[in-house]
Amino acid sequence: MRDAYHEELDSVGDGLVEMARLVGSAIGRATTAILDADLALAESVIEADRTVDELQHDLEARAIALLARQQPVATDLRIVVTSLRMSADLERSGDLARHVAKLARLRYPERAVPHDLHATILEMGQLAQRLMAKSAEVLVTQDIGLALQLEQDDDAMDLLHRTLFQHLIDGRWQHGIETAVDVTLLGRYYERYADHAVAVAKRVVYLVTGEHAAEHRPDVLPPTGAEGA
Amino acid sequence: MRDAYHEELDSVGDGLVEMARLVGSAIGRATTAILDADLALAESVIEADRTVDELQHDLEARAIALLARQQPVATDLRIVVTSLRMSADLERSGDLARHVAKLARLRYPERAVPHDLHATILEMGQLAQRLMAKSAEVLVTQDIGLALQLEQDDDAMDLLHRTLFQHLIDGRWQHGIETAVDVTLLGRYYERYADHAVAVAKRVVYLVTGEHAAEHRPDVLPPTGAEGA
């Protein structure tokens, strides 16, 4: 039987899973909105981000109330503090999905993504959504193996990001500067979204093992031309 | 006379001020490095970011130890939790300065910023550094008037960001796609840096007044051409 204290702690965890579910759905829908130039879908993503922000505020208020009232120590304290960080990661992921949707809205009725990058952006969007779904699962199951798997998925995102950059500067770009700017920003949004999803999973690893997962990721920079990186 | 508890609390505050000082210097030096194509300076910014990361880890460890040992409530609890958030903002600002420096290193011996955008990037870099200096001052003085002034400075940053975008797509861009990608990312880095500096000052306002400062800022999106935003 759970006491009130552990019920409060569990409800913080439930809030995180709900946030992850919402921002996972948001990046999927934002990607569809930008690829299909679907204004109504873009608007719904932008609107739904308010719910994520409200969930974060609620969750933070509950976490802080729990700190004040229950004064947890050791593992429980670590859980509450780490939850605050995870909620910040998830809130930011929601912002990034909203950025994608806003770009879709800005370019409507045009498509922001040219045809020859459709597949790459679709893959980035799907991977981002999958990363967040896995992070939500890690939150629920505390499955360390799955958490470590996210790092590989994140490498795949970096590769897609590099592919995108390479496409931009391969000398055959015919979509003008405005579209190049849009695609550069989109790439950055998906990469950052993935970083936050991975951060959530890493924080679960920290909670379970007490060890910070290694920071192995290099920054993705734009590619160099002839001179090599 | 201060007791040990309040000395610990003060030392967390001192850590934040030190972090703000370091990341303020970093964005100034990174801007010089990218404008002058100064490899040694870029390397020094990249290297110095480790110190910021270490400071954050130390500060977080001390804040969490303080929560466990002293079990603060009410205002003191709010200070500690908010300090954790501010340290995350400052650590991220340091990352963004490092990104600018890495771009300088990537393009060396070339200059990443074309001559006709030199003044704009310089102004963005100076403004970013000034924003962080003011945030550090707000941390020390808890001067709410100064904190509110930061919002105006942030509006100035948004304006510079828009100017940068406008320059990219005014139809006279002659620097190629690679440079357009670099400049787009640079604009994003400075904008995000400014957001974090302002967030720190807003959190001080929250600590002093108990009220969350309004989220008034619109997202800066790339400009539209003929069709209007």
Tab-separated table of C-alpha atoms in Angstrom:
chain	number	residue	atom	x	y	z
A	1	MET	CA	0.000	0.000	0.000
A	2	ARG	CA	1.299	3.453	-0.946
A	3	ASP	CA	1.303	6.307	1.506
A	4	ALA	CA	0.317	9.845	0.520
A	5	TYR	CA	3.947	10.824	0.130
A	6	HIS	CA	4.742	8.148	-2.424
A	7	GLU	CA	1.503	8.863	-4.203
A	8	GLU	CA	2.649	12.470	-4.624
A	9	LEU	CA	5.998	11.276	-5.910
A	10	ASP	CA	4.275	8.928	-8.364
A	11	SER	CA	2.010	11.712	-9.579
A	12	VAL	CA	5.099	13.768	-10.468
A	13	GLY	CA	6.313	10.794	-12.506
A	14	ASP	CA	2.919	10.452	-14.174
A	15	GLY	CA	3.058	14.139	-15.099
A	16	LEU	CA	6.402	13.613	-16.838
A	17	VAL	CA	5.072	10.657	-18.830
A	18	GLU	CA	2.041	12.699	-19.870
A	19	MET	CA	4.277	15.597	-20.969
A	20	ALA	CA	6.474	13.200	-22.983
A	21	ARG	CA	3.392	11.747	-24.630
A	22	LEU	CA	2.110	15.201	-25.609
A	23	VAL	CA	5.405	16.537	-26.986
A	24	GLY	CA	5.991	13.252	-28.851
A	25	SER	CA	2.660	13.650	-30.552
A	26	ALA	CA	3.402	17.347	-31.176
A	27	ILE	CA	6.625	16.723	-33.121
A	28	GLY	CA	4.897	14.069	-35.235
A	29	ARG	CA	2.003	16.374	-36.055
A	30	ALA	CA	4.291	19.376	-36.621
A	31	THR	CA	6.295	17.321	-39.115
A	32	THR	CA	3.142	16.330	-40.988
A	33	ALA	CA	1.990	19.958	-40.920
A	34	ILE	CA	5.224	21.253	-42.449
A	35	LEU	CA	5.496	18.501	-45.075
A	36	ASP	CA	1.844	18.795	-46.151
A	37	ALA	CA	1.525	22.567	-45.627
A	38	ASP	CA	-1.458	21.799	-43.379
A	39	LEU	CA	-2.409	25.041	-41.659
A	40	ALA	CA	-5.080	23.614	-39.362
A	41	LEU	CA	-2.706	20.952	-38.100
A	42	ALA	CA	0.026	23.549	-37.550
A	43	GLU	CA	-2.404	25.714	-35.552
A	44	SER	CA	-3.393	22.738	-33.413
A	45	VAL	CA	0.246	22.042	-32.527
A	46	ILE	CA	0.834	25.694	-31.626
A	47	GLU	CA	-2.313	25.740	-29.485
A	48	ALA	CA	-1.579	22.401	-27.784
A	49	ASP	CA	1.794	23.655	-26.579
A	50	ARG	CA	-0.062	25.698	-23.949
A	51	THR	CA	-1.210	22.459	-22.356
A	52	VAL	CA	2.390	21.285	-22.132
A	53	ASP	CA	3.402	24.559	-20.495
A	54	GLU	CA	0.543	24.256	-18.004
A	55	LEU	CA	1.494	20.665	-17.203
A	56	GLN	CA	5.027	21.820	-16.538
A	57	HIS	CA	3.882	24.580	-14.200
A	58	ASP	CA	1.643	22.142	-12.325
A	59	LEU	CA	4.356	19.545	-12.101
A	60	GLU	CA	6.910	22.045	-10.824
A	61	ALA	CA	4.495	23.404	-8.245
A	62	ARG	CA	3.792	19.896	-6.991
A	63	ALA	CA	7.495	18.993	-6.910
A	64	ILE	CA	8.339	22.115	-4.919
A	65	ALA	CA	5.406	21.580	-2.558
A	66	LEU	CA	6.635	18.041	-2.038
A	67	LEU	CA	10.142	19.305	-1.213
A	68	ALA	CA	8.717	21.774	1.294
A	69	ARG	CA	6.237	19.439	2.957
A	70	GLN	CA	7.987	16.089	2.882
A	71	GLN	CA	11.611	17.197	2.911
A	72	PRO	CA	12.823	14.103	1.101
A	73	VAL	CA	16.466	13.069	1.364
A	74	ALA	CA	18.780	10.729	-0.536
A	75	THR	CA	17.106	8.909	-3.443
A	76	ASP	CA	13.744	10.633	-3.120
A	77	LEU	CA	15.367	14.062	-3.128
A	78	ARG	CA	17.316	13.077	-6.231
A	79	ILE	CA	14.097	11.957	-7.905
A	80	VAL	CA	12.338	15.259	-7.230
A	81	VAL	CA	15.244	17.445	-8.347
A	82	THR	CA	15.802	15.322	-11.455
A	83	SER	CA	12.074	15.496	-12.253
A	84	LEU	CA	12.313	19.276	-12.283
A	85	ARG	CA	15.071	19.018	-14.863
A	86	MET	CA	13.193	16.501	-16.969
A	87	SER	CA	10.118	18.708	-17.000
A	88	ALA	CA	12.303	21.562	-18.306
A	89	ASP	CA	13.627	19.276	-21.082
A	90	LEU	CA	10.109	18.240	-22.035
A	91	GLU	CA	8.766	21.791	-21.984
A	92	ARG	CA	11.605	22.865	-24.283
A	93	SER	CA	10.910	19.928	-26.628
A	94	GLY	CA	7.351	21.200	-26.877
A	95	ASP	CA	8.661	24.644	-27.813
A	96	LEU	CA	10.746	23.112	-30.591
A	97	ALA	CA	7.728	21.235	-32.000
A	98	ARG	CA	5.874	24.566	-31.866
A	99	HIS	CA	8.726	26.225	-33.814
A	100	VAL	CA	8.329	23.620	-36.576
A	101	ALA	CA	4.569	24.242	-36.647
A	102	LYS	CA	5.082	28.015	-36.734
A	103	LEU	CA	7.364	27.676	-39.728
A	104	ALA	CA	4.662	25.600	-41.447
A	105	ARG	CA	2.144	28.364	-40.687
A	106	LEU	CA	4.512	31.098	-41.834
A	107	ARG	CA	5.068	29.517	-45.243
A	108	TYR	CA	1.462	28.405	-45.787
A	109	PRO	CA	0.131	27.864	-48.451
A	110	GLU	CA	3.642	27.164	-49.726
A	111	ARG	CA	5.568	24.156	-48.478
A	112	ALA	CA	8.629	25.125	-46.412
A	113	VAL	CA	10.453	21.904	-47.349
A	114	PRO	CA	11.445	21.321	-50.972
A	115	HIS	CA	10.547	17.994	-52.531
A	116	ASP	CA	14.083	16.606	-52.551
A	117	LEU	CA	14.361	17.059	-48.768
A	118	HIS	CA	10.900	15.718	-47.969
A	119	ALA	CA	12.193	12.226	-47.103
A	120	THR	CA	15.024	13.539	-44.896
A	121	ILE	CA	12.756	15.850	-42.893
A	122	LEU	CA	10.155	13.084	-42.611
A	123	GLU	CA	12.825	10.778	-41.233
A	124	MET	CA	14.047	13.414	-38.764
A	125	GLY	CA	10.464	13.963	-37.587
A	126	GLN	CA	9.764	10.256	-37.221
A	127	LEU	CA	13.035	9.652	-35.411
A	128	ALA	CA	12.350	12.570	-33.064
A	129	GLN	CA	8.918	11.174	-32.251
A	130	ARG	CA	10.350	7.689	-31.717
A	131	LEU	CA	13.079	9.046	-29.432
A	132	MET	CA	10.466	10.743	-27.280
A	133	ALA	CA	8.284	7.610	-27.212
A	134	LYS	CA	11.278	5.615	-26.006
A	135	SER	CA	12.091	8.233	-23.385
A	136	ALA	CA	8.512	8.010	-22.128
A	137	GLU	CA	8.917	4.240	-21.948
A	138	VAL	CA	12.195	4.638	-20.054
A	139	LEU	CA	10.380	6.935	-17.612
A	140	VAL	CA	7.800	4.224	-16.976
A	141	THR	CA	10.006	1.121	-17.020
A	142	GLN	CA	13.385	2.552	-15.930
A	143	ASP	CA	14.826	0.212	-18.556
A	144	ILE	CA	18.516	1.156	-18.685
A	145	GLY	CA	19.133	-0.923	-21.810
A	146	LEU	CA	16.489	1.034	-23.675
A	147	ALA	CA	17.921	4.308	-22.361
A	148	LEU	CA	21.338	3.438	-23.761
A	149	GLN	CA	19.745	2.526	-27.079
A	150	LEU	CA	18.524	6.126	-27.325
A	151	GLU	CA	22.091	7.274	-27.710
A	152	GLN	CA	22.366	5.276	-30.924
A	153	ASP	CA	19.130	6.747	-32.194
A	154	ASP	CA	20.589	10.136	-31.431
A	155	ASP	CA	23.653	9.296	-33.532
A	156	ALA	CA	21.217	8.515	-36.349
A	157	MET	CA	19.710	11.989	-35.868
A	158	ASP	CA	23.158	13.573	-36.090
A	159	LEU	CA	23.742	11.685	-39.319
A	160	LEU	CA	20.455	12.952	-40.760
A	161	HIS	CA	21.410	16.464	-39.705
A	162	ARG	CA	24.733	16.141	-41.501
A	163	THR	CA	22.957	14.787	-44.582
A	164	LEU	CA	20.686	17.824	-44.534
A	165	PHE	CA	23.645	20.219	-44.300
A	166	GLN	CA	25.484	18.351	-47.026
A	167	HIS	CA	22.484	18.632	-49.304
A	168	LEU	CA	22.380	22.375	-48.687
A	169	ILE	CA	25.959	22.978	-49.732
A	170	ASP	CA	26.587	20.369	-52.422
A	171	GLY	CA	26.495	23.094	-55.052
A	172	ARG	CA	23.233	21.943	-56.609
A	173	TRP	CA	20.858	23.812	-54.295
A	174	GLN	CA	18.190	25.457	-56.399
A	175	HIS	CA	15.630	26.543	-53.827
A	176	GLY	CA	17.028	29.940	-52.929
A	177	ILE	CA	18.271	31.425	-49.697
A	178	GLU	CA	14.930	31.703	-47.902
A	179	THR	CA	14.369	27.952	-48.134
A	180	ALA	CA	17.991	27.316	-47.134
A	181	VAL	CA	17.396	29.396	-43.995
A	182	ASP	CA	14.185	27.485	-43.230
A	183	VAL	CA	15.830	24.099	-43.716
A	184	THR	CA	18.835	25.104	-41.581
A	185	LEU	CA	16.521	26.112	-38.736
A	186	LEU	CA	14.403	22.973	-39.119
A	187	GLY	CA	17.505	20.798	-38.872
A	188	ARG	CA	18.512	22.605	-35.711
A	189	TYR	CA	15.019	22.212	-34.184
A	190	TYR	CA	14.957	18.449	-34.742
A	191	GLU	CA	18.502	18.027	-33.469
A	192	ARG	CA	17.747	19.975	-30.289
A	193	TYR	CA	14.469	18.113	-29.806
A	194	ALA	CA	16.395	14.821	-29.981
A	195	ASP	CA	18.971	16.146	-27.499
A	196	HIS	CA	16.227	16.863	-24.969
A	197	ALA	CA	14.585	13.462	-25.475
A	198	VAL	CA	17.950	11.782	-24.883
A	199	ALA	CA	18.600	14.004	-21.864
A	200	VAL	CA	15.387	12.740	-20.247
A	201	ALA	CA	16.467	9.108	-20.705
A	202	LYS	CA	19.969	9.898	-19.412
A	203	ARG	CA	18.491	11.429	-16.297
A	204	VAL	CA	16.591	8.203	-15.670
A	205	VAL	CA	19.905	6.327	-15.958
A	206	TYR	CA	21.353	8.724	-13.405
A	207	LEU	CA	18.430	8.106	-11.044
A	208	VAL	CA	18.724	4.334	-11.322
A	209	THR	CA	22.497	3.953	-11.310
A	210	GLY	CA	23.631	7.143	-9.554
A	211	GLU	CA	26.043	7.689	-12.447
A	212	HIS	CA	25.859	10.479	-14.979
A	213	ALA	CA	25.784	8.997	-18.492
A	214	ALA	CA	28.842	10.015	-20.491
A	215	GLU	CA	28.588	13.139	-22.652
A	216	HIS	CA	29.858	11.470	-25.788
A	217	ARG	CA	28.147	13.563	-28.434
A	218	PRO	CA	30.108	15.923	-30.639
A	219	ASP	CA	28.320	19.096	-31.724
A	220	VAL	CA	26.892	18.898	-35.216
A	221	LEU	CA	28.407	21.738	-37.170
A	222	PRO	CA	27.681	22.719	-40.727
A	223	PRO	CA	29.909	20.757	-43.095
A	224	THR	CA	32.919	22.265	-44.731
A	225	GLY	CA	33.347	22.222	-48.464
A	226	ALA	CA	36.673	21.345	-50.038
A	227	GLU	CA	38.802	22.134	-47.017
A	228	GLY	CA	37.446	19.214	-44.958
A	229	ALA	CA	36.283	19.339	-41.337
B	1	MET	CA	26.665	37.430	11.623
B	2	ARG	CA	25.898	34.719	9.114
B	3	ASP	CA	25.361	31.131	10.151
B	4	ALA	CA	26.779	28.183	8.192
B	5	TYR	CA	23.460	27.642	6.447
B	6	HIS	CA	23.246	31.137	5.020
B	7	GLU	CA	26.903	30.996	4.080
B	8	GLU	CA	26.131	27.895	2.006
B	9	LEU	CA	23.203	29.674	0.414
B	10	ASP	CA	25.416	32.674	-0.371
B	11	SER	CA	28.060	30.446	-1.893
B	12	VAL	CA	25.474	29.086	-4.323
B	13	GLY	CA	24.692	32.681	-5.304
B	14	ASP	CA	28.398	33.446	-5.697
B	15	GLY	CA	28.726	30.421	-7.982
B	16	LEU	CA	25.963	31.764	-10.226
B	17	VAL	CA	27.622	35.176	-10.461
B	18	GLU	CA	30.936	33.521	-11.340
B	19	MET	CA	29.245	31.420	-14.048
B	20	ALA	CA	27.558	34.522	-15.493
B	21	ARG	CA	30.903	36.335	-15.536
B	22	LEU	CA	32.575	33.451	-17.389
B	23	VAL	CA	29.866	32.946	-20.012
B	24	GLY	CA	29.614	36.729	-20.546
B	25	SER	CA	33.328	36.819	-21.298
B	26	ALA	CA	32.977	33.699	-23.483
B	27	ILE	CA	30.377	35.216	-25.812
B	28	GLY	CA	32.464	38.382	-26.174
B	29	ARG	CA	35.600	36.413	-27.009
B	30	ALA	CA	33.731	34.006	-29.298
B	31	THR	CA	32.370	36.983	-31.237
B	32	THR	CA	35.858	38.432	-31.641
B	33	ALA	CA	37.141	35.000	-32.683
B	34	ILE	CA	34.530	34.602	-35.406
B	35	LEU	CA	34.837	38.164	-36.712
B	36	ASP	CA	38.643	38.094	-36.777
B	37	ALA	CA	39.009	34.401	-37.692
B	38	ASP	CA	41.233	34.062	-34.612
B	39	LEU	CA	41.850	30.352	-34.100
B	40	ALA	CA	43.715	30.630	-30.784
B	41	LEU	CA	40.939	32.727	-29.292
B	42	ALA	CA	38.304	30.284	-30.566
B	43	GLU	CA	40.210	27.382	-28.989
B	44	SER	CA	40.410	29.224	-25.681
B	45	VAL	CA	36.626	29.732	-25.625
B	46	ILE	CA	36.022	26.046	-26.396
B	47	GLU	CA	38.465	24.997	-23.682
B	48	ALA	CA	37.106	27.461	-21.089
B	49	ASP	CA	33.606	26.032	-21.430
B	50	ARG	CA	34.781	23.021	-19.422
B	51	THR	CA	35.277	25.316	-16.448
B	52	VAL	CA	31.687	26.524	-16.772
B	53	ASP	CA	30.446	22.934	-16.871
B	54	GLU	CA	32.490	22.079	-13.781
B	55	LEU	CA	31.173	25.120	-11.962
B	56	GLN	CA	27.648	24.010	-12.768
B	57	HIS	CA	28.250	20.502	-11.466
B	58	ASP	CA	29.768	21.898	-8.250
B	59	LEU	CA	26.949	24.353	-7.809
B	60	GLU	CA	24.284	21.718	-8.335
B	61	ALA	CA	25.960	19.318	-5.946
B	62	ARG	CA	26.107	22.026	-3.289
B	63	ALA	CA	22.475	23.043	-3.871
B	64	ILE	CA	21.280	19.454	-3.571
B	65	ALA	CA	23.428	18.853	-0.473
B	66	LEU	CA	21.905	21.979	1.001
B	67	LEU	CA	18.390	20.711	0.287
B	68	ALA	CA	19.191	17.375	1.925
B	69	ARG	CA	20.974	18.745	4.971
B	70	GLN	CA	19.126	21.944	5.730
B	71	GLN	CA	15.700	21.115	4.317
B	72	PRO	CA	14.871	24.737	3.600
B	73	VAL	CA	11.248	25.799	3.254
B	74	ALA	CA	9.427	28.821	1.862
B	75	THR	CA	11.727	31.524	0.449
B	76	ASP	CA	14.959	29.621	0.993
B	77	LEU	CA	13.599	26.570	-0.786
B	78	ARG	CA	12.541	28.778	-3.676
B	79	ILE	CA	16.029	30.278	-3.825
B	80	VAL	CA	17.710	26.890	-4.038
B	81	VAL	CA	15.343	25.464	-6.665
B	82	THR	CA	15.552	28.658	-8.729
B	83	SER	CA	19.353	28.593	-8.465
B	84	LEU	CA	19.351	25.141	-10.025
B	85	ARG	CA	17.395	26.539	-12.958
B	86	MET	CA	19.630	29.560	-13.323
B	87	SER	CA	22.721	27.359	-13.362
B	88	ALA	CA	21.142	25.363	-16.214
B	89	ASP	CA	20.510	28.615	-18.142
B	90	LEU	CA	24.089	29.740	-17.611
B	91	GLU	CA	25.553	26.373	-18.580
B	92	ARG	CA	23.514	26.450	-21.795
B	93	SER	CA	24.669	30.016	-22.523
B	94	GLY	CA	28.212	28.727	-22.255
B	95	ASP	CA	27.409	25.996	-24.790
B	96	LEU	CA	26.090	28.604	-27.211
B	97	ALA	CA	29.253	30.698	-26.885
B	98	ARG	CA	31.194	27.487	-27.562
B	99	HIS	CA	29.089	26.880	-30.695
B	100	VAL	CA	30.071	30.326	-32.012
B	101	ALA	CA	33.724	29.549	-31.282
B	102	LYS	CA	33.471	26.145	-32.972
B	103	LEU	CA	32.082	27.760	-36.098
B	104	ALA	CA	35.034	30.175	-36.062
B	105	ARG	CA	37.392	27.190	-35.792
B	106	LEU	CA	35.578	25.249	-38.514
B	107	ARG	CA	35.891	28.076	-41.028
B	108	TYR	CA	39.431	29.112	-40.103
B	109	PRO	CA	41.423	30.534	-41.885
B	110	GLU	CA	38.351	31.888	-43.686
B	111	ARG	CA	36.004	34.279	-41.941
B	112	ALA	CA	32.553	32.783	-41.332
B	113	VAL	CA	30.868	36.198	-41.394
B	114	PRO	CA	30.862	38.185	-44.623
B	115	HIS	CA	31.973	41.793	-44.462
B	116	ASP	CA	28.504	43.281	-44.912
B	117	LEU	CA	27.230	41.424	-41.830
B	118	HIS	CA	30.264	42.146	-39.656
B	119	ALA	CA	28.595	45.102	-37.913
B	120	THR	CA	25.354	43.200	-37.241
B	121	ILE	CA	27.112	40.168	-35.750
B	122	LEU	CA	29.381	42.449	-33.730
B	123	GLU	CA	26.315	44.202	-32.347
B	124	MET	CA	24.618	40.881	-31.538
B	125	GLY	CA	27.751	39.697	-29.735
B	126	GLN	CA	28.129	42.932	-27.785
B	127	LEU	CA	24.460	42.979	-26.849
B	128	ALA	CA	24.631	39.339	-25.722
B	129	GLN	CA	27.637	40.108	-23.534
B	130	ARG	CA	25.923	43.204	-22.107
B	131	LEU	CA	22.738	41.225	-21.365
B	132	MET	CA	24.750	38.679	-19.413
B	133	ALA	CA	26.664	41.404	-17.553
B	134	LYS	CA	23.347	42.949	-16.532
B	135	SER	CA	21.991	39.564	-15.472
B	136	ALA	CA	25.072	39.079	-13.287
B	137	GLU	CA	24.429	42.515	-11.792
B	138	VAL	CA	20.786	41.606	-11.164
B	139	LEU	CA	21.971	38.434	-9.404
B	140	VAL	CA	24.124	40.538	-7.087
B	141	THR	CA	21.855	43.535	-6.534
B	142	GLN	CA	18.390	41.991	-7.045
B	143	ASP	CA	17.618	45.251	-8.835
B	144	ILE	CA	14.151	44.645	-10.319
B	145	GLY	CA	14.302	47.808	-12.431
B	146	LEU	CA	17.462	46.573	-14.117
B	147	ALA	CA	15.899	43.133	-14.626
B	148	LEU	CA	12.960	44.682	-16.456
B	149	GLN	CA	15.360	46.706	-18.593
B	150	LEU	CA	16.787	43.420	-19.859
B	151	GLU	CA	13.531	42.715	-21.623
B	152	GLN	CA	14.037	45.808	-23.745
B	153	ASP	CA	17.574	44.760	-24.554
B	154	ASP	CA	16.149	41.424	-25.601
B	155	ASP	CA	13.743	43.200	-27.946
B	156	ALA	CA	16.809	44.863	-29.458
B	157	MET	CA	18.322	41.397	-29.972
B	158	ASP	CA	15.159	40.222	-31.730
B	159	LEU	CA	15.377	43.252	-33.996
B	160	LEU	CA	18.994	42.457	-34.860
B	161	HIS	CA	17.982	38.863	-35.547
B	162	ARG	CA	15.260	40.047	-37.915
B	163	THR	CA	17.741	42.378	-39.626
B	164	LEU	CA	20.064	39.432	-40.144
B	165	PHE	CA	17.294	37.306	-41.666
B	166	GLN	CA	16.163	40.198	-43.856
B	167	HIS	CA	19.685	40.651	-45.153
B	168	LEU	CA	19.825	36.961	-46.039
B	169	ILE	CA	16.704	37.021	-48.154
B	170	ASP	CA	16.652	40.498	-49.675
B	171	GLY	CA	17.632	39.007	-53.009
B	172	ARG	CA	21.110	40.506	-53.042
B	173	TRP	CA	22.879	37.750	-51.101
B	174	GLN	CA	26.131	36.911	-52.867
B	175	HIS	CA	27.932	34.761	-50.334
B	176	GLY	CA	26.551	31.368	-51.224
B	177	ILE	CA	24.541	28.811	-49.311
B	178	GLU	CA	27.260	27.669	-46.922
B	179	THR	CA	27.665	31.169	-45.525
B	180	ALA	CA	23.882	31.576	-45.376
B	181	VAL	CA	23.710	28.412	-43.260
B	182	ASP	CA	26.480	29.689	-40.966
B	183	VAL	CA	24.843	33.082	-40.533
B	184	THR	CA	21.427	31.501	-39.861
B	185	LEU	CA	22.921	29.340	-37.113
B	186	LEU	CA	24.895	32.253	-35.658
B	187	GLY	CA	21.730	34.332	-35.445
B	188	ARG	CA	20.001	31.496	-33.637
B	189	TYR	CA	22.908	31.057	-31.199
B	190	TYR	CA	22.917	34.743	-30.210
B	191	GLU	CA	19.145	34.830	-29.883
B	192	ARG	CA	19.097	31.775	-27.638
B	193	TYR	CA	22.019	33.124	-25.593
B	194	ALA	CA	20.032	36.306	-25.001
B	195	ASP	CA	16.950	34.281	-24.033
B	196	HIS	CA	18.923	32.485	-21.335
B	197	ALA	CA	20.460	35.722	-20.014
B	198	VAL	CA	16.977	37.240	-19.762
B	199	ALA	CA	15.644	34.059	-18.135
B	200	VAL	CA	18.210	34.414	-15.340
B	201	ALA	CA	17.109	37.984	-14.645
B	202	LYS	CA	13.430	36.959	-14.761
B	203	ARG	CA	14.075	34.254	-12.215
B	204	VAL	CA	15.554	36.878	-9.884
B	205	VAL	CA	12.350	38.910	-10.333
B	206	TYR	CA	10.398	35.791	-9.400
B	207	LEU	CA	12.510	35.279	-6.289
B	208	VAL	CA	12.103	38.869	-5.146
B	209	THR	CA	8.446	39.431	-6.028
B	210	GLY	CA	7.082	35.871	-6.037
B	211	GLU	CA	5.574	36.648	-9.438
B	212	HIS	CA	6.583	35.054	-12.708
B	213	ALA	CA	7.530	37.780	-15.192
B	214	ALA	CA	5.213	37.795	-18.195
B	215	GLU	CA	6.189	35.703	-21.203
B	216	HIS	CA	5.685	38.498	-23.695
B	217	ARG	CA	8.177	37.539	-26.355
B	218	PRO	CA	7.074	36.305	-29.749
B	219	ASP	CA	9.289	33.713	-31.443
B	220	VAL	CA	11.602	35.190	-34.046
B	221	LEU	CA	10.845	33.425	-37.286
B	222	PRO	CA	12.572	33.867	-40.599
B	223	PRO	CA	10.956	36.713	-42.526
B	224	THR	CA	8.606	36.133	-45.366
B	225	GLY	CA	9.157	37.676	-48.741
B	226	ALA	CA	6.309	39.253	-50.678
B	227	GLU	CA	3.522	37.350	-48.962
B	228	GLY	CA	3.969	39.108	-45.581
B	229	ALA	CA	4.139	37.468	-42.153
